[in-house]
XYZ file of C-alpha atoms in Angstrom:
728
model
C -5.663 -35.852 -33.135
C -7.467 -32.494 -33.364
C -10.833 -32.245 -31.617
C -13.515 -29.745 -32.622
C -16.204 -28.388 -30.325
C -18.685 -25.526 -30.422
C -20.179 -23.821 -27.398
C -21.476 -20.634 -25.872
C -19.449 -18.601 -23.371
C -21.207 -18.519 -20.018
C -18.521 -16.663 -18.092
C -14.914 -15.573 -18.406
C -12.976 -16.761 -15.362
C -9.660 -15.180 -16.355
C -8.283 -13.566 -19.486
C -4.968 -11.757 -19.872
C -4.687 -10.734 -23.507
C -1.143 -9.424 -23.058
C 0.095 -12.758 -21.719
C -2.045 -14.695 -24.171
C -3.804 -16.880 -21.628
C -7.436 -17.168 -20.591
C -9.835 -19.517 -18.803
C -13.424 -19.585 -20.083
C -16.456 -21.585 -18.988
C -18.466 -22.767 -21.991
C -21.780 -24.581 -22.415
C -21.701 -27.181 -25.188
C -24.492 -29.355 -26.529
C -24.733 -32.798 -24.952
C -23.086 -31.868 -21.656
C -24.977 -30.884 -18.529
C -22.035 -29.197 -16.783
C -20.033 -26.284 -18.111
C -16.752 -27.101 -19.837
C -13.498 -25.355 -18.909
C -11.683 -24.057 -21.977
C -8.137 -22.629 -21.825
C -6.133 -20.795 -24.464
C -5.384 -17.383 -25.951
C -8.568 -15.310 -26.340
C -8.997 -11.781 -27.637
C -11.998 -9.499 -27.184
C -14.400 -12.300 -26.236
C -17.664 -11.713 -24.405
C -20.207 -13.855 -22.522
C -22.962 -15.021 -24.864
C -20.668 -15.451 -27.880
C -20.406 -18.855 -29.536
C -16.906 -20.198 -30.077
C -16.054 -22.735 -32.763
C -12.843 -24.287 -31.421
C -10.085 -26.678 -32.469
C -7.769 -28.241 -29.898
C -7.484 -31.218 -27.579
C -8.955 -32.532 -24.365
C -6.497 -32.592 -21.437
C -6.573 -33.495 -17.750
C -5.179 -30.860 -15.388
C -3.778 -32.431 -12.172
C -5.642 -29.903 -10.015
C -8.605 -28.660 -12.067
C -9.523 -31.818 -13.965
C -10.805 -32.002 -17.548
C -10.119 -29.025 -19.808
C -10.268 -28.273 -23.505
C -7.040 -26.649 -24.688
C -7.706 -24.382 -27.681
C -5.239 -24.049 -30.554
C -7.541 -22.091 -32.879
C -11.022 -20.621 -32.591
C -13.535 -18.457 -34.404
C -16.255 -16.377 -32.798
C -19.838 -16.700 -33.967
C -22.802 -14.534 -33.119
C -25.003 -15.985 -30.371
C -28.084 -17.770 -31.680
C -30.331 -18.077 -28.594
C -32.246 -15.277 -26.912
C -30.388 -15.847 -23.644
C -27.071 -15.809 -25.497
C -27.942 -12.510 -27.192
C -28.924 -11.019 -23.822
C -25.593 -12.011 -22.277
C -23.667 -10.826 -25.321
C -25.254 -7.375 -25.402
C -25.328 -6.914 -21.620
C -21.720 -7.964 -20.998
C -20.179 -4.538 -21.604
C -19.354 -5.197 -25.244
C -21.247 -2.164 -26.552
C -20.979 1.180 -24.803
C -24.497 2.388 -24.066
C -26.029 -1.068 -23.498
C -26.043 -2.611 -20.033
C -27.925 -5.696 -18.765
C -31.232 -3.834 -18.260
C -31.189 -2.229 -21.704
C -30.108 -5.535 -23.289
C -33.243 -7.171 -21.841
C -35.485 -4.465 -23.327
C -33.892 -4.725 -26.775
C -34.055 -8.530 -26.914
C -37.631 -8.556 -25.639
C -38.540 -6.211 -28.499
C -36.628 -7.749 -31.404
C -35.966 -11.355 -30.343
C -33.538 -13.332 -32.511
C -33.367 -10.498 -35.049
C -31.717 -8.207 -32.471
C -28.129 -8.344 -33.771
C -29.159 -7.989 -37.418
C -31.263 -4.934 -36.548
C -28.359 -3.297 -34.696
C -26.111 -4.087 -37.649
C -28.440 -2.955 -40.474
C -31.381 -0.961 -39.064
C -29.996 0.653 -35.934
C -32.470 3.534 -36.128
C -35.171 1.041 -35.040
C -33.687 1.102 -31.533
C -35.770 4.267 -31.097
C -38.703 1.875 -30.592
C -37.180 0.950 -27.196
C -38.136 3.009 -24.149
C -35.125 4.956 -22.889
C -33.206 4.991 -26.186
C -33.064 8.354 -27.875
C -31.089 9.811 -30.747
C -27.914 10.314 -28.686
C -27.965 6.745 -27.337
C -28.520 5.315 -30.837
C -25.516 7.265 -32.098
C -23.420 6.047 -29.159
C -24.435 2.402 -29.679
C -23.858 2.639 -33.435
C -20.371 4.064 -32.963
C -19.430 1.353 -30.461
C -20.854 -1.386 -32.723
C -18.807 -0.153 -35.699
C -15.705 0.114 -33.542
C -16.090 -3.516 -32.470
C -16.398 -4.587 -36.099
C -13.242 -2.655 -37.019
C -11.316 -4.129 -34.096
C -12.360 -7.591 -35.259
C -11.065 -6.799 -38.754
C -7.787 -5.639 -37.237
C -7.560 -8.881 -35.238
C -8.108 -10.943 -38.382
C -5.370 -8.968 -40.160
C -2.906 -9.548 -37.312
C -3.708 -13.240 -37.103
C -3.344 -13.666 -40.869
C 0.259 -12.492 -40.528
C 1.067 -14.839 -37.688
C 0.855 -12.181 -34.982
C -1.160 -12.527 -31.784
C -4.111 -10.160 -31.734
C -3.838 -9.260 -28.029
C -2.886 -5.659 -28.830
C -5.677 -5.019 -31.338
C -7.752 -2.830 -28.980
C -4.763 -0.668 -28.032
C -3.719 -0.250 -31.657
C -7.246 0.763 -32.665
C -7.530 3.178 -29.737
C -4.326 4.915 -30.861
C -4.872 5.080 -34.620
C -8.604 4.442 -35.158
C -9.569 3.840 -38.766
C -5.943 4.448 -39.811
C -4.752 1.350 -37.892
C -4.318 -0.922 -40.910
C -2.542 1.843 -42.837
C -0.065 2.398 -39.981
C 0.620 -1.329 -39.684
C 1.287 -1.652 -43.395
C 3.447 1.475 -43.741
C 5.440 1.567 -40.485
C 4.544 -0.908 -37.717
C 7.584 0.283 -35.741
C 5.538 3.310 -34.707
C 3.744 1.004 -32.275
C 6.820 0.779 -30.042
C 6.880 4.557 -29.485
C 3.158 5.328 -29.558
C 1.526 2.567 -27.530
C 2.294 1.704 -23.927
C 2.823 -2.030 -23.466
C 4.038 -2.651 -27.016
C 7.811 -2.725 -27.018
C 10.234 -2.849 -29.900
C 10.301 -6.661 -29.974
C 6.516 -6.879 -30.443
C 6.532 -4.186 -33.136
C 9.486 -5.911 -34.795
C 7.654 -9.249 -34.853
C 4.681 -7.598 -36.542
C 6.950 -5.853 -39.046
C 8.917 -8.987 -39.902
C 5.703 -10.941 -40.431
C 4.523 -8.159 -42.722
C 7.668 -8.530 -44.827
C 9.942 -5.758 -43.532
C 13.602 -6.747 -43.915
C 15.983 -7.117 -40.972
C 18.255 -4.343 -42.241
C 15.570 -1.824 -43.194
C 16.316 1.758 -42.203
C 12.905 1.996 -40.504
C 13.864 -0.895 -38.232
C 17.232 0.572 -37.241
C 15.844 4.052 -36.618
C 12.938 2.677 -34.594
C 15.314 0.648 -32.410
C 17.477 3.672 -31.607
C 14.470 5.840 -30.753
C 12.925 3.077 -28.675
C 16.135 2.584 -26.668
C 16.289 6.316 -25.937
C 12.666 6.317 -24.765
C 13.463 3.325 -22.560
C 16.465 5.185 -21.150
C 14.255 8.154 -20.278
C 11.924 5.789 -18.413
C 14.981 4.834 -16.327
C 15.634 8.494 -15.544
C 18.256 9.354 -18.181
C 18.059 12.651 -20.064
C 20.723 11.543 -22.548
C 22.965 8.508 -23.159
C 26.534 7.954 -24.369
C 26.508 7.286 -28.123
C 28.705 4.193 -27.828
C 26.406 2.640 -25.246
C 23.315 3.275 -27.367
C 24.888 1.856 -30.540
C 26.058 -1.238 -28.655
C 22.556 -1.828 -27.260
C 21.036 -1.346 -30.724
C 23.434 -3.849 -32.277
C 22.431 -6.498 -29.735
C 18.773 -5.753 -30.277
C 18.884 -5.674 -34.080
C 21.607 -8.219 -34.879
C 22.665 -6.189 -37.924
C 26.063 -4.695 -38.877
C 27.369 -1.597 -37.084
C 27.437 0.374 -40.335
C 23.638 0.098 -40.673
C 23.102 1.364 -37.142
C 25.470 4.269 -37.817
C 23.539 5.226 -40.948
C 20.280 5.200 -38.993
C 21.826 7.340 -36.262
C 23.050 9.940 -38.748
C 19.628 10.008 -40.426
C 17.883 10.649 -37.092
C 20.301 13.477 -36.250
C 19.907 14.979 -39.744
C 16.106 14.924 -39.398
C 16.476 16.579 -35.945
C 14.685 13.801 -34.121
C 17.911 13.215 -32.170
C 20.601 15.642 -31.026
C 24.237 14.536 -30.831
C 26.291 16.855 -28.626
C 30.102 16.778 -28.798
C 31.817 16.676 -25.396
C 35.418 17.511 -24.620
C 37.966 17.312 -21.841
C 36.926 16.322 -18.344
C 33.234 16.434 -19.296
C 33.774 13.705 -21.920
C 35.920 11.703 -19.488
C 33.319 11.827 -16.730
C 30.464 11.123 -19.128
C 32.323 8.178 -20.658
C 31.935 9.210 -24.295
C 32.683 12.116 -26.626
C 29.093 12.213 -27.867
C 25.892 12.548 -25.821
C 22.684 11.556 -27.585
C 19.357 13.203 -26.734
C 15.790 12.942 -27.876
C 15.306 16.461 -29.213
C 12.738 17.502 -26.593
C 15.049 16.547 -23.727
C 17.972 18.483 -25.229
C 15.810 21.602 -25.538
C 14.595 21.155 -21.954
C 18.050 20.678 -20.425
C 19.700 23.574 -22.266
C 16.768 25.876 -21.505
C 16.717 24.956 -17.801
C 20.415 25.854 -17.566
C 19.953 29.117 -19.450
C 16.843 30.216 -17.536
C 18.398 29.420 -14.140
C 21.556 31.318 -15.047
C 19.512 34.274 -16.288
C 17.344 34.301 -13.173
C 20.330 33.957 -10.849
C 22.083 36.953 -12.431
C 18.976 39.035 -13.171
C 19.270 42.729 -12.216
C 15.495 43.141 -12.088
C 14.656 41.918 -8.596
C 11.672 43.914 -7.391
C 11.909 43.606 -3.588
C 15.260 44.210 -1.926
C 15.189 44.170 1.876
C 17.870 44.416 4.498
C 18.257 40.731 5.474
C 19.493 41.468 9.013
C 16.611 43.830 9.801
C 14.072 41.453 8.226
C 15.290 38.494 10.316
C 15.211 40.621 13.479
C 11.612 41.670 12.692
C 10.653 38.072 11.973
C 12.228 36.802 15.178
C 10.145 39.281 17.144
C 6.970 37.818 15.628
C 7.803 34.162 16.284
C 7.202 32.330 19.587
C 10.447 30.367 19.156
C 14.068 31.031 18.250
C 15.070 30.361 14.659
C 18.104 28.095 14.330
C 21.249 29.634 12.789
C 20.807 27.765 9.497
C 17.165 28.797 9.333
C 18.156 32.446 9.770
C 20.740 31.996 7.018
C 18.073 30.545 4.704
C 15.766 33.533 5.300
C 18.621 35.935 4.568
C 19.486 34.089 1.332
C 15.850 34.239 0.227
C 15.903 38.016 0.773
C 19.201 38.647 -1.008
C 19.475 36.039 -3.795
C 17.147 35.336 -6.669
C 17.535 31.523 -6.735
C 17.812 29.636 -3.441
C 17.791 25.920 -2.614
C 16.784 24.781 0.875
C 17.371 21.102 1.558
C 17.230 18.912 4.638
C 15.753 15.760 6.080
C 12.603 15.279 8.175
C 12.372 17.247 11.398
C 14.874 19.903 10.308
C 12.297 22.665 9.981
C 11.772 23.035 6.221
C 8.043 23.729 6.595
C 8.637 26.154 9.478
C 11.119 27.953 7.254
C 8.598 28.247 4.403
C 6.114 29.807 6.852
C 8.776 32.241 8.050
C 9.762 33.310 4.524
C 6.078 33.721 3.660
C 5.569 36.001 6.656
C 8.371 38.329 5.556
C 7.219 38.594 1.958
C 3.580 39.057 2.976
C 4.618 41.970 5.165
C 5.797 43.863 2.077
C 2.770 42.724 0.024
C 4.852 40.584 -2.351
C 2.884 38.212 -4.548
C 3.838 34.674 -3.455
C 2.976 31.406 -5.259
C 3.332 28.040 -3.507
C 3.354 24.778 -5.469
C 4.500 21.164 -5.392
C 4.804 18.491 -8.089
C 1.922 16.332 -6.795
C -1.585 17.038 -5.558
C -0.991 15.406 -2.196
C 2.211 17.359 -1.578
C 0.465 20.595 -2.576
C -2.445 19.912 -0.231
C -0.060 19.169 2.635
C 1.868 22.379 1.894
C -1.325 24.447 1.907
C -2.477 22.956 5.215
C 0.931 23.524 6.841
C 1.329 27.142 5.695
C -2.342 28.245 5.578
C -1.516 29.748 2.200
C -3.049 28.553 -1.094
C -0.884 25.970 -2.845
C -1.442 23.871 -5.950
C 0.388 21.535 -8.254
C 3.020 22.896 -10.606
C 0.716 21.939 -13.493
C -2.092 24.067 -12.085
C 0.267 26.908 -11.288
C 1.303 26.910 -14.951
C -2.377 26.645 -15.995
C -2.141 23.465 -18.001
C -5.028 23.176 -20.474
C -5.584 20.092 -22.645
C -8.164 22.017 -24.657
C -5.773 24.866 -25.492
C -2.793 22.570 -25.850
C -0.271 22.724 -23.036
C 0.862 25.138 -20.338
C -0.675 28.579 -20.681
C 1.938 30.246 -18.492
C 5.252 30.666 -20.325
C 7.813 33.301 -21.332
C 5.129 35.136 -23.310
C 2.650 35.046 -20.421
C 4.697 34.689 -17.222
C 3.379 34.085 -13.735
C 2.062 37.102 -11.860
C 4.347 36.509 -8.910
C 7.262 38.065 -7.079
C 8.196 34.886 -5.194
C 7.714 31.254 -6.279
C 8.289 28.543 -3.662
C 8.351 24.922 -4.878
C 8.164 22.236 -2.183
C 9.244 18.598 -2.714
C 11.604 19.899 -5.388
C 13.483 16.575 -5.558
C 10.492 15.353 -7.589
C 11.001 17.892 -10.386
C 12.109 16.168 -13.594
C 13.828 17.956 -16.462
C 10.671 18.526 -18.535
C 8.547 19.978 -15.726
C 11.505 22.129 -14.614
C 11.747 23.448 -18.168
C 8.095 24.509 -18.281
C 8.288 26.006 -14.778
C 11.357 28.137 -15.492
C 9.898 29.414 -18.770
C 7.032 30.952 -16.780
C 9.060 32.676 -14.044
C 9.387 36.436 -14.633
C 12.852 37.977 -14.522
C 12.195 39.956 -11.318
C 10.929 36.971 -9.289
C 12.634 34.961 -6.546
C 12.680 31.169 -6.976
C 12.991 29.075 -3.810
C 13.336 25.307 -4.214
C 12.680 23.298 -1.057
C 13.267 19.552 -0.902
C 15.213 16.622 0.455
C 18.057 15.893 -1.946
C 18.869 12.634 -0.141
C 15.608 11.072 -1.288
C 15.252 9.128 -4.508
C 15.402 11.324 -7.610
C 12.338 12.152 -9.683
C 10.273 9.439 -11.358
C 10.724 11.281 -14.659
C 14.077 11.848 -16.392
C 16.752 13.956 -14.767
C 18.212 14.630 -11.335
C 17.438 18.334 -11.299
C 17.673 19.297 -7.625
C 20.908 17.379 -7.135
C 22.421 18.813 -10.327
C 21.583 22.364 -9.254
C 23.183 21.809 -5.852
C 26.254 20.069 -7.310
C 26.813 22.882 -9.830
C 27.676 25.225 -6.920
C 26.176 28.147 -8.837
C 23.193 28.991 -6.619
C 22.781 29.597 -2.890
C 22.178 26.321 -1.031
C 21.249 25.986 2.633
C 21.383 22.442 4.002
C 19.419 22.119 7.251
C 21.019 19.555 9.558
C 19.677 20.194 13.064
C 16.848 17.889 14.181
C 14.554 19.894 16.431
C 13.647 18.767 19.934
C 10.077 17.725 19.187
C 11.198 15.788 16.109
C 13.841 13.962 18.177
C 10.997 12.245 20.050
C 10.083 10.392 16.862
C 12.022 7.218 16.143
C 10.878 7.531 12.533
C 12.800 10.807 12.159
C 15.790 9.707 14.230
C 16.117 6.452 12.276
C 15.718 8.243 8.947
C 18.722 10.408 9.788
C 20.718 7.405 11.008
C 20.077 5.674 7.680
C 20.974 8.817 5.727
C 24.280 8.948 7.603
C 25.041 5.283 6.876
C 24.080 3.882 10.281
C 21.665 1.068 11.069
C 18.313 2.219 12.461
C 17.469 1.441 16.071
C 15.239 -1.613 15.926
C 14.900 -2.635 19.552
C 11.188 -3.142 20.210
C 9.822 -2.210 23.644
C 6.756 -4.388 24.166
C 5.297 -2.412 27.078
C 4.365 0.687 25.083
C 3.414 1.729 21.589
C 6.220 2.935 19.350
C 6.343 4.498 15.911
C 9.100 2.302 14.453
C 9.237 -1.514 14.423
C 11.436 -4.120 12.803
C 10.021 -7.650 12.518
C 12.714 -10.136 11.582
C 11.664 -12.699 8.975
C 14.402 -14.309 6.904
C 12.093 -16.304 4.631
C 10.246 -14.195 2.015
C 7.098 -16.339 2.327
C 7.002 -15.777 6.085
C 7.510 -12.055 5.479
C 4.610 -12.111 3.017
C 2.266 -13.832 5.480
C 3.091 -11.571 8.430
C 2.772 -8.497 6.212
C -0.800 -9.451 5.275
C -1.693 -9.915 8.942
C -0.157 -6.564 9.824
C -2.150 -4.691 7.183
C -5.480 -6.398 7.690
C -5.524 -7.047 11.427
C -2.638 -6.183 13.724
C -1.990 -2.539 12.801
C -5.705 -1.564 12.642
C -6.402 -3.340 15.953
C -3.453 -1.878 17.860
C -3.175 1.616 16.388
C -6.722 2.244 15.135
C -5.677 2.949 11.557
C -8.099 2.298 8.701
C -6.448 -0.411 6.542
C -8.020 0.971 3.355
C -7.064 4.617 3.981
C -4.138 4.852 6.370
C -1.881 1.835 5.834
C 0.389 1.866 2.780
C 2.680 -0.980 1.765
C 5.849 0.136 -0.021
C 8.062 -2.421 -1.726
C 11.470 -2.048 -3.405
C 10.368 -4.205 -6.363
C 7.350 -5.168 -8.452
C 8.092 -8.880 -8.733
C 9.006 -11.537 -6.220
C 7.446 -13.027 -3.104
C 6.895 -9.599 -1.526
C 6.764 -7.493 -4.688
C 3.923 -5.077 -5.395
C 2.190 -7.345 -7.927
C 1.656 -10.275 -5.585
C 0.953 -8.055 -2.592
C -1.724 -6.096 -4.452
C -3.628 -9.228 -5.428
C -3.490 -10.586 -1.882
C -4.396 -7.294 -0.196
C -7.263 -6.663 -2.613
C -8.671 -10.096 -1.827
C -8.231 -9.583 1.920
C -9.487 -5.991 2.204
C -12.017 -5.677 -0.640
C -13.115 -9.186 -1.626
C -16.753 -9.009 -2.677
C -17.179 -5.621 -4.285
C -18.624 -5.098 -7.757
C -15.802 -5.496 -10.271
C -14.640 -5.154 -13.869
C -12.074 -7.520 -15.401
C -9.818 -6.188 -18.128
C -6.769 -7.967 -19.547
C -6.439 -10.232 -16.534
C -6.663 -7.408 -14.000
C -9.643 -7.039 -11.692
C -10.718 -3.597 -10.498
C -13.315 -3.447 -7.738
C -15.508 -0.717 -6.325
C -13.579 1.103 -3.558
C -10.208 -0.296 -4.686
C -7.195 1.910 -4.031
C -5.602 2.677 -7.418
C -2.721 4.670 -8.878
C -2.245 6.474 -12.188
C 0.877 5.055 -13.867
C 1.465 7.562 -16.661
C 0.848 11.239 -17.289
C -2.544 11.980 -18.813
C -2.706 15.692 -19.523
C -6.264 15.510 -20.869
C -7.528 14.195 -17.538
C -5.066 16.300 -15.532
C -3.814 13.224 -13.689
C -0.165 12.326 -13.483
C 2.162 9.429 -12.839
C 1.883 8.544 -9.144
C -1.516 10.161 -8.413
C -3.642 7.925 -6.174
C -7.367 7.571 -5.612
C -10.275 5.228 -4.868
C -12.698 3.712 -7.363
C -16.000 5.454 -6.635
C -18.240 4.186 -9.468
C -18.380 1.341 -11.998
C -20.698 2.024 -14.919
C -21.057 -1.190 -16.931
C -23.535 0.328 -19.374
C -21.301 3.235 -20.382
C -18.111 1.220 -19.827
C -16.667 3.787 -17.451
C -14.840 3.765 -14.138
C -14.887 6.883 -11.970
C -11.962 7.383 -9.594
C -11.967 9.911 -6.749
C -8.568 11.660 -6.861
C -7.756 14.641 -4.662
C -11.426 15.478 -4.198
C -12.520 15.242 -7.854
C -13.963 12.431 -9.952
C -11.817 11.340 -12.894
C -13.540 9.230 -15.565
C -11.802 6.337 -17.328
C -13.206 4.410 -20.261
C -12.726 0.646 -19.894
C -10.187 0.858 -22.731
C -8.108 3.256 -20.570
C -7.802 0.994 -17.543
C -4.215 0.112 -18.456
C -3.406 3.596 -17.070
C -4.370 2.391 -13.582
C -2.940 -0.217 -11.265
C -3.902 -1.381 -7.801
C -2.198 0.654 -5.085
C -2.554 -1.305 -1.857
C 1.168 -1.859 -2.405
C 3.280 0.511 -4.494
C 6.962 0.947 -5.263
C 9.019 3.252 -3.074
C 9.733 5.382 -6.162
C 6.015 6.010 -6.728
C 5.563 7.084 -3.081
C 7.661 10.236 -3.464
C 5.860 13.388 -2.418
C 3.258 11.447 -0.423
C 2.822 10.850 3.287
C 0.896 8.029 4.951
C -0.185 7.438 8.532
C 1.498 4.025 8.482
C 4.091 2.518 6.145
C 4.827 -1.206 5.963
C 8.046 -2.075 4.134
C 9.133 -5.610 3.166
C 12.929 -5.814 2.972
C 14.425 -9.166 1.952
C 17.669 -10.180 0.266
C 15.584 -11.161 -2.770
C 15.494 -7.375 -3.390
C 19.302 -7.088 -3.423
C 19.481 -5.249 -6.770
C 17.302 -2.449 -5.350
C 18.659 -2.275 -1.807
C 20.065 1.245 -1.618
C 20.375 3.758 1.172
C 18.324 6.481 -0.510
C 15.516 3.980 -1.232
C 15.318 2.907 2.433
C 15.558 6.541 3.560
C 12.767 7.594 1.199
C 10.508 4.754 2.387
C 10.978 5.635 6.063
C 10.332 9.337 5.502
C 6.960 8.650 3.838
C 5.439 7.705 7.227
C 3.830 10.184 9.614
C 3.039 7.978 12.612
C 4.233 4.400 12.063
C 6.895 2.436 10.202
C 7.028 -1.367 10.247
C 9.869 -3.067 8.386
C 9.429 -6.799 7.807
C 12.430 -8.754 6.605
C 15.997 -9.776 7.281
C 18.705 -7.863 9.120
C 21.085 -8.751 6.315
C 18.868 -6.995 3.773
C 18.557 -3.982 6.102
C 22.345 -3.788 6.456
C 22.825 -4.152 2.687
C 20.519 -1.199 2.063
C 22.218 1.026 4.645
C 25.738 0.225 3.385
C 24.936 0.731 -0.298
C 25.273 4.459 -0.916
C 26.072 3.980 -4.583
C 23.119 5.537 -6.366
C 22.135 4.418 -9.844
C 23.741 6.876 -12.226
C 21.469 9.049 -14.317
C 22.938 10.440 -17.511
C 22.353 14.177 -17.460
C 24.582 17.163 -18.243
C 22.624 19.833 -16.389
C 25.290 20.224 -13.708
C 27.972 20.794 -16.334
C 25.822 23.315 -18.205
C 25.076 25.282 -15.042
C 28.758 25.257 -14.080
C 29.732 26.643 -17.489
C 31.604 23.509 -18.545
C 29.385 23.179 -21.624
C 28.490 25.999 -23.976
């Protein structure tokens, strides 16, 4: 039997539109206490009236609940309801204080006046022409989102993605949905092919439509790039598409040929040993990645063989001069690296922690400064650039800033037509360079300049597609100096010693000496739940008490995985509650962001000049203007509430996202539950992120599994072959 109730939303306890589940507290006539209502809710706000159909149930823990099958939203009818509705953050430009003023002025006619006579808001103190325009725009946007929700629901599709769709396409949203809903899978983060396909099928698109097949192939290539691949074997892609589409092979082949003919994809023919190693005679690329990879190979080859080098010094004399200026003796490999930088135009310097990479950068800088060469220092991330600048006392910035990225002018302003004004370019943390950023960097390097790439090739590869530093080294076409000697001061650190043991396939030394403080600890916990509990105590109590580290600033949890008992998702919720429990907050799509929370950017946003992996702290929450301000690398970055899916909590982050960063203390859960991710380079990368303390919590079996597993996940890329001349 279907029950019907009507009530006003008092508060929203939880609502995850993506997962289609929410918990709402509602006041209904005839009941003194609030009623708990559960179901799938989209774009609801306190103060709204819901007309609901469903059934009463008894939850074993939470008691009586009304489970909603269908609902409609109605405008609030009472003055208090209108106040809550307007002041809940629904309309940008109206917060709780302004909502009170408006309702006090217009009473029950408030919503009709905003809808039909919005200019009358000028009667309210504090509302001028700009604010009226802002409120009017937000009000219209809400109406259009509601229309979009109704359209989606009428075709049997959940409306959870309505806000994201509207944000992407605006007033053209309905047109896009009707003409090609498969665009959603490529254009909107969080909407995969299956969701777009469900919308399309409900709108009447056939299973064997060419749009569907082409969209699936493009989507799979985008997914592959998210996993680090620059290209994929054709056979593998077609096989994946067949499973996804459940249509005949011939249809997939037609779609593939159409995409190649329209130049959205590039199919490159491989021969001989290249085809054998790659596993297919055809490599498929998204066009932009093919351009990037071929151009990186060409520009590196050109630079390496360029006859235009401006500064040519006698390497032996330069090293002798340098040695006379230094208070210590350069190691043989360090001397070799300086000589290579003075004689070759492209040089790679790689090595683990404590092997003197930063000292070497300072030494090379000193030589080039002596002859007044123009030197640029950069790194892929803001934190790495700041660390480089502090260590060398020479200005350093991100690669994006070096290349003068401008969202207003559309892209990087430094390129082959306007190259960098530099004689020497030194890039630190070069293992983080993906194929696209490498492409833009190399386009901007003048033919006479020296390029020096410094990084640790044994770390995890870049978050973005490609394995650039490794491919350059493996091509054997440029000068490479691998630093192996751990210097005396560094040998005092168990962090550095253990990092090198792990890199060499040996177990780290985990014996704990209780009588004195150490910088490396292993706490054995076989059960993941026990590991979770001890990890929380370490971060909130034990490490701050014993070492004096600030738990909000200095202690970083790194985890191999996002899910599981000690994955980043669960850890973030628990650490937020433990370290920042009562701060002012905003709840969006089931995620709570609080004032002072540690957060991370999870995708590149060129307009804001923030990039995947950048971290900061929430400095301001503006409910009236629906904005969150995050302090990142010394500047405030503003996010509209609708953009909060670009952020995630960062009390715990993946090891991959920690590349290029250093933390005072690193806490690493390592359990057999993580077996699919337990790799040597992952453990090595995690250890080398710590400056003063590493604590590993987990099982010795998991630790041994990680150390033994030196089989890195393969990334499909042909940069090595191009550099080596095996591909034209």
